Short mmCIF file of C-alpha atoms and ligand atoms in Angstrom, two decimals:
data_model
loop_
_atom_site.label_atom_id
_atom_site.label_comp_id
_atom_site.label_asym_id
_atom_site.label_seq_id
_atom_site.Cartn_x
_atom_site.Cartn_y
_atom_site.Cartn_z
CA VAL A 1 0.08 0.00 0.08
CA LEU A 2 1.41 3.31 -1.06
CA VAL A 3 0.27 6.40 0.87
CA VAL A 4 0.92 9.13 -1.49
CA GLY A 5 0.86 12.79 -0.59
CA ILE A 6 -0.69 14.76 -3.57
CA GLY A 7 0.01 18.27 -2.43
CA ALA A 8 -2.50 20.69 -0.73
CA GLY A 9 -4.25 22.57 -3.57
CA GLY A 10 -2.41 22.49 -6.83
CA GLU A 11 -2.09 20.01 -9.60
CA GLU A 12 1.71 20.40 -9.66
CA HIS A 13 2.44 19.95 -5.91
CA LEU A 14 3.02 16.27 -5.99
CA THR A 15 6.57 14.91 -6.32
CA LEU A 16 8.04 13.09 -9.37
CA GLU A 17 8.15 10.09 -7.38
CA ALA A 18 4.28 10.52 -6.72
CA ALA A 19 3.57 10.88 -10.06
CA ARG A 20 5.52 7.78 -11.09
CA VAL A 21 4.08 5.65 -8.44
CA LEU A 22 0.55 6.83 -9.45
CA GLY A 23 1.39 5.57 -13.07
CA GLU A 24 2.30 2.28 -11.54
CA VAL A 25 -0.32 1.23 -9.01
CA ASP A 26 -3.20 -1.07 -9.80
CA CYS A 27 -5.89 0.65 -7.74
CA VAL A 28 -6.59 3.86 -5.92
CA VAL A 29 -8.81 4.19 -2.80
CA LEU A 30 -10.28 7.55 -2.31
CA LEU A 31 -12.40 8.55 0.64
CA ASP A 32 -15.43 10.77 -0.44
CA LYS A 33 -16.00 13.75 1.93
CA GLY A 34 -19.36 14.54 0.27
CA ASP A 35 -20.57 17.50 -2.01
CA GLU A 36 -19.14 20.10 0.47
CA LEU A 37 -15.59 19.11 -0.52
CA ALA A 38 -16.31 18.32 -4.19
CA ASP A 39 -13.62 20.84 -5.13
CA LEU A 40 -11.06 18.77 -3.46
CA ALA A 41 -12.33 15.42 -5.00
CA ALA A 42 -12.02 17.23 -8.36
CA LEU A 43 -8.44 17.88 -7.98
CA ARG A 44 -7.69 14.20 -7.06
CA HIS A 45 -9.43 13.22 -10.13
CA ARG A 46 -7.62 15.69 -12.33
CA ILE A 47 -4.20 14.38 -10.84
CA LEU A 48 -5.21 10.73 -11.57
CA ALA A 49 -6.25 11.79 -15.03
CA ARG A 50 -2.89 13.19 -15.64
CA HIS A 51 -0.72 10.45 -14.13
CA ALA A 52 -2.48 7.10 -13.51
CA ARG A 53 -2.79 4.24 -15.89
CA PRO A 54 -5.79 4.15 -18.21
CA ASP A 55 -6.88 0.89 -16.63
CA LEU A 56 -6.48 2.07 -13.10
CA ARG A 57 -9.28 0.71 -10.64
CA THR A 58 -10.57 3.44 -8.37
CA ARG A 59 -12.67 2.75 -5.27
CA THR A 60 -14.42 5.41 -3.54
CA LEU A 61 -15.42 4.92 0.08
CA PRO A 62 -17.84 7.11 1.79
CA ASP A 63 -16.07 8.95 4.53
CA PRO A 64 -18.03 8.51 7.83
CA PRO A 65 -19.26 11.78 9.24
CA ARG A 66 -17.25 13.38 12.00
CA ARG A 67 -19.52 14.21 14.79
CA LEU A 68 -17.12 15.95 17.05
CA GLY A 69 -19.84 18.19 18.93
CA SER A 70 -19.42 19.01 22.44
CA GLY A 71 -18.32 15.51 23.87
CA ASP A 72 -15.06 13.92 24.34
CA TYR A 73 -12.96 15.03 21.35
CA SER A 74 -10.34 12.08 21.50
CA ARG A 75 -13.18 9.50 21.82
CA ALA A 76 -15.07 11.10 18.90
CA VAL A 77 -12.04 11.15 16.64
CA SER A 78 -11.03 7.55 17.55
CA GLY A 79 -14.65 6.34 16.92
CA TRP A 80 -14.25 8.11 13.34
CA HIS A 81 -10.88 6.26 12.76
CA ASP A 82 -12.47 2.99 13.59
CA GLN A 83 -15.14 3.31 11.14
CA ARG A 84 -12.72 4.57 8.39
CA ALA A 85 -10.31 1.60 9.31
CA ALA A 86 -13.43 -0.76 8.77
CA LEU A 87 -14.12 0.49 5.44
CA LEU A 88 -10.51 0.48 4.35
CA ALA A 89 -9.97 -2.95 5.64
CA ASP A 90 -12.85 -4.35 3.65
CA ALA A 91 -11.66 -2.47 0.29
CA LEU A 92 -7.94 -3.52 0.81
CA ALA A 93 -8.99 -7.23 1.62
CA ASP A 94 -10.80 -7.37 -1.65
CA GLU A 95 -8.21 -5.31 -3.70
CA LEU A 96 -5.06 -6.82 -2.45
CA ALA A 97 -6.20 -10.45 -2.22
CA GLY A 98 -4.39 -11.42 -5.58
CA GLY A 99 -1.40 -9.19 -4.76
CA GLY A 100 -0.52 -6.00 -6.57
CA THR A 101 -0.40 -2.34 -5.18
CA THR A 102 -2.99 0.16 -4.02
CA ALA A 103 -2.47 3.75 -3.37
CA LEU A 104 -4.28 5.94 -0.75
CA LEU A 105 -4.17 9.69 -2.00
CA VAL A 106 -3.48 11.87 0.89
CA TRP A 107 -4.07 15.80 0.86
CA GLY A 108 -0.90 17.59 1.37
CA ASP A 109 1.82 15.26 3.10
CA PRO A 110 0.71 12.18 4.90
CA SER A 111 2.78 13.07 7.87
CA LEU A 112 0.89 16.20 8.74
CA TYR A 113 -2.50 16.36 10.59
CA ASP A 114 -3.70 13.31 8.70
CA SER A 115 -5.00 9.98 10.08
CA SER A 116 -4.19 7.66 7.20
CA LEU A 117 -0.96 6.28 8.68
CA ARG A 118 -2.53 5.59 11.93
CA VAL A 119 -5.77 4.08 10.37
CA LEU A 120 -3.59 1.85 8.17
CA GLU A 121 -1.70 0.62 11.11
CA GLN A 122 -5.02 -0.67 12.61
CA VAL A 123 -6.01 -2.11 9.17
CA ARG A 124 -2.91 -4.07 8.80
CA THR A 125 -3.55 -6.02 12.07
CA TRP A 126 -6.88 -7.03 10.53
CA LEU A 127 -5.77 -8.28 7.12
CA PRO A 128 -4.98 -12.05 6.67
CA TRP A 129 -1.60 -11.49 5.10
CA PRO A 130 1.31 -8.98 5.75
CA VAL A 131 1.14 -5.68 3.82
CA GLU A 132 4.09 -3.33 3.33
CA VAL A 133 3.21 0.24 3.61
CA ARG A 134 5.35 2.83 1.85
CA VAL A 135 4.86 6.63 2.20
CA VAL A 136 5.47 9.08 -0.67
CA PRO A 137 5.78 12.55 0.74
CA GLY A 138 3.65 15.54 -0.93
CA VAL A 139 3.96 19.30 -0.57
CA SER A 140 2.09 20.24 2.55
CA SER A 141 -0.12 23.22 3.24
CA LEU A 142 2.63 24.46 5.65
CA HIS A 143 5.09 24.76 2.84
CA LEU A 144 2.56 26.25 0.42
CA LEU A 145 2.06 28.95 3.04
CA THR A 146 5.63 29.75 3.61
CA ALA A 147 6.31 29.69 -0.10
CA ALA A 148 3.22 31.94 -0.91
CA HIS A 149 4.48 34.62 1.56
CA GLY A 150 8.14 34.10 0.41
CA ILE A 151 9.38 33.52 4.04
CA ALA A 152 11.34 31.20 5.93
CA LEU A 153 9.53 29.00 8.47
CA ASN A 154 11.69 29.66 11.27
CA ARG A 155 13.51 32.63 12.72
CA VAL A 156 17.24 32.04 13.47
CA GLY A 157 17.57 29.96 16.37
CA ALA A 158 13.92 30.06 17.33
CA SER A 159 11.44 27.19 17.41
CA VAL A 160 8.16 26.78 15.57
CA ARG A 161 5.23 25.01 17.21
CA LEU A 162 2.48 23.10 14.77
CA THR A 163 -0.81 23.13 16.39
CA THR A 164 -4.58 23.40 15.92
CA GLY A 165 -7.05 26.28 16.47
CA ARG A 166 -8.41 24.39 19.53
CA ARG A 167 -5.07 24.52 21.29
CA LEU A 168 -3.75 28.05 20.37
CA ARG A 169 -5.01 29.69 23.44
CA ASP A 170 -3.33 27.29 25.82
CA GLU A 171 -0.19 27.37 23.64
CA PRO A 172 0.36 31.04 22.22
CA PRO A 173 3.26 32.08 20.44
CA GLY A 174 6.11 33.56 22.43
CA PRO A 175 9.64 35.36 22.03
CA ASP A 176 11.35 31.84 21.55
CA CYS A 177 8.55 30.16 19.64
CA ASP A 178 6.36 30.94 16.68
CA VAL A 179 3.37 29.09 16.00
CA VAL A 180 1.78 27.46 12.77
CA VAL A 181 -2.02 26.76 13.25
CA PHE A 182 -4.16 24.21 11.19
CA LEU A 183 -7.92 23.23 11.50
CA ASP A 184 -9.08 26.55 12.90
CA SER A 185 -12.76 26.93 12.20
CA ARG A 186 -13.30 29.64 14.85
CA HIS A 187 -10.82 32.37 14.31
CA ALA A 188 -8.60 31.46 17.26
CA PHE A 189 -6.13 34.09 16.27
CA ALA A 190 -8.64 36.85 16.97
CA LYS A 191 -8.80 35.77 20.68
CA LEU A 192 -5.10 36.43 21.31
CA ASP A 193 -3.36 39.42 22.56
CA PRO A 194 -2.02 40.95 19.33
CA GLU A 195 0.80 42.79 20.86
CA GLN A 196 4.09 41.90 19.20
CA LEU A 197 2.46 39.26 16.77
CA HIS A 198 2.63 39.13 13.05
CA ILE A 199 0.38 37.02 11.11
CA TYR A 200 0.97 35.23 7.76
CA TRP A 201 -2.35 33.86 6.80
CA GLY A 202 -3.38 31.84 3.50
CA ALA A 203 -6.55 30.07 2.47
CA TYR A 204 -7.01 27.57 -0.53
CA LEU A 205 -3.32 27.75 -0.81
CA GLY A 206 -1.74 26.36 -4.16
CA SER A 207 -5.21 26.73 -6.05
CA PRO A 208 -6.29 29.55 -8.39
CA GLU A 209 -8.63 30.81 -5.51
CA GLN A 210 -5.57 31.23 -3.07
CA LEU A 211 -6.04 34.14 -0.54
CA LEU A 212 -3.14 35.66 1.42
CA VAL A 213 -3.17 38.27 4.15
CA ALA A 214 0.07 39.28 6.15
CA GLY A 215 0.98 42.13 8.57
CA PRO A 216 0.58 42.84 12.30
CA LEU A 217 -2.05 40.97 13.98
CA ALA A 218 -3.60 43.96 15.44
CA GLU A 219 -4.06 45.48 11.92
CA CYS A 220 -4.93 42.29 9.99
CA ARG A 221 -7.29 40.25 12.30
CA ASP A 222 -10.59 41.95 11.41
CA GLU A 223 -9.64 41.82 7.74
CA ILE A 224 -8.97 38.00 8.03
CA VAL A 225 -12.13 37.30 9.75
CA ARG A 226 -14.01 39.19 6.98
CA VAL A 227 -12.28 37.65 3.99
CA ARG A 228 -12.52 34.19 5.61
CA THR A 229 -16.30 34.44 6.34
CA GLU A 230 -17.06 35.81 2.93
CA ALA A 231 -14.99 33.06 1.05
CA ARG A 232 -16.46 30.24 3.16
CA GLN A 233 -19.98 31.59 2.50
CA ALA A 234 -19.17 31.94 -1.36
CA ARG A 235 -17.42 28.43 -1.62
CA GLY A 236 -19.16 26.43 1.11
CA TRP A 237 -15.96 25.29 2.57
CA MET A 238 -12.75 26.87 3.90
CA PHE A 239 -9.12 25.48 4.15
CA ASP A 240 -6.72 28.01 6.00
CA THR A 241 -3.46 27.97 7.70
CA TYR A 242 -1.50 30.75 9.36
CA LEU A 243 2.00 31.30 11.00
CA LEU A 244 2.06 33.66 14.00
CA ARG A 245 5.43 35.18 14.28
CA TRP A 246 6.60 37.01 17.41
CA GLN A 247 8.18 40.42 16.56
CA THR A 248 11.35 41.05 18.44
C1 LIG B 301 -6.64 17.40 7.99
S1 LIG B 301 -5.50 18.80 7.73
C2 LIG B 301 -4.60 18.13 6.54
C3 LIG B 301 -3.22 18.77 6.27
C4 LIG B 301 -2.58 18.14 5.14
N1 LIG B 301 -1.94 16.95 5.30
C5 LIG B 301 -1.32 18.97 4.70
O1 LIG B 301 -0.07 18.46 4.38
O2 LIG B 301 -1.28 20.20 4.44
C6 LIG B 301 -6.44 20.02 7.04
C7 LIG B 301 -5.83 21.29 7.49
O3 LIG B 301 -4.82 21.67 6.84
C8 LIG B 301 -4.83 23.06 6.31
N2 LIG B 301 -4.81 22.99 4.77
C9 LIG B 301 -4.80 21.99 4.11
N3 LIG B 301 -4.92 22.48 2.77
C10 LIG B 301 -4.88 23.74 2.79
C11 LIG B 301 -4.76 24.69 1.69
N4 LIG B 301 -4.85 24.50 0.47
N5 LIG B 301 -4.84 26.02 2.14
C12 LIG B 301 -4.63 26.33 3.39
N6 LIG B 301 -4.69 25.50 4.44
C13 LIG B 301 -4.91 24.09 4.01
C14 LIG B 301 -5.98 23.64 6.99
O4 LIG B 301 -5.54 24.18 8.21
C15 LIG B 301 -6.90 22.50 7.22
O5 LIG B 301 -7.79 22.62 8.25
#
């Protein structure tokens, strides 16, 4: 099983290795996230049309809905992983029974805020034969963000923490540590003390619809909230990431 990073928004953000293996695999398994993320599915299909064999088999699995609500977050996520694992195990048991290779396409890079590798670990224990898993890296949204703003990720000698919108308030940036935030649907940056903070924000990175805003947080936060809200309403979904940099 090849876990292939396909980039986080553009058709050209997969590696030459990813393009080659997509041209070699027998089957690709896709998780369907519903109409809301139809744009993302369309990109996957364009990538396959460009690189895969004409006789490639594709299997689309319905992605179980994530019901994170107000309950226990870790339990909700792990219940969701179990459902994904069961669906994937059925598909792989079928596809790999006679040997061959199957690829899972992963948004961005498989190592960054993605559960595919964890889910596959579980799936492997259920399959009746040993399965080799290989990861092919892809360009992540983190690197699309720094490239789009033309900046280095880290300040000289300083650390960078990767976190989620949910955790930002408990782990804010400081003089020794900048922060990159993923999965923030609630404008967590707008609740921080903006003093000494600079923000580099990007949405739909790598795609023709890419949006960028950068500057002192105190000056930019209202604009980002407005741009983000309008874009989300217009497209029906939003993927954004930002770096909060401490100004010394
Ligand atoms: C489940 S994570 C997947 C990250 C992915 N594996 C990667 O390497 O970028 C989804 C989050 O990544 C960020 N993200 C993914 N694609 C993005 C894009 N094109 N533009 C901005 N942020 C993106 C957003 O924070 C989004 O909520």
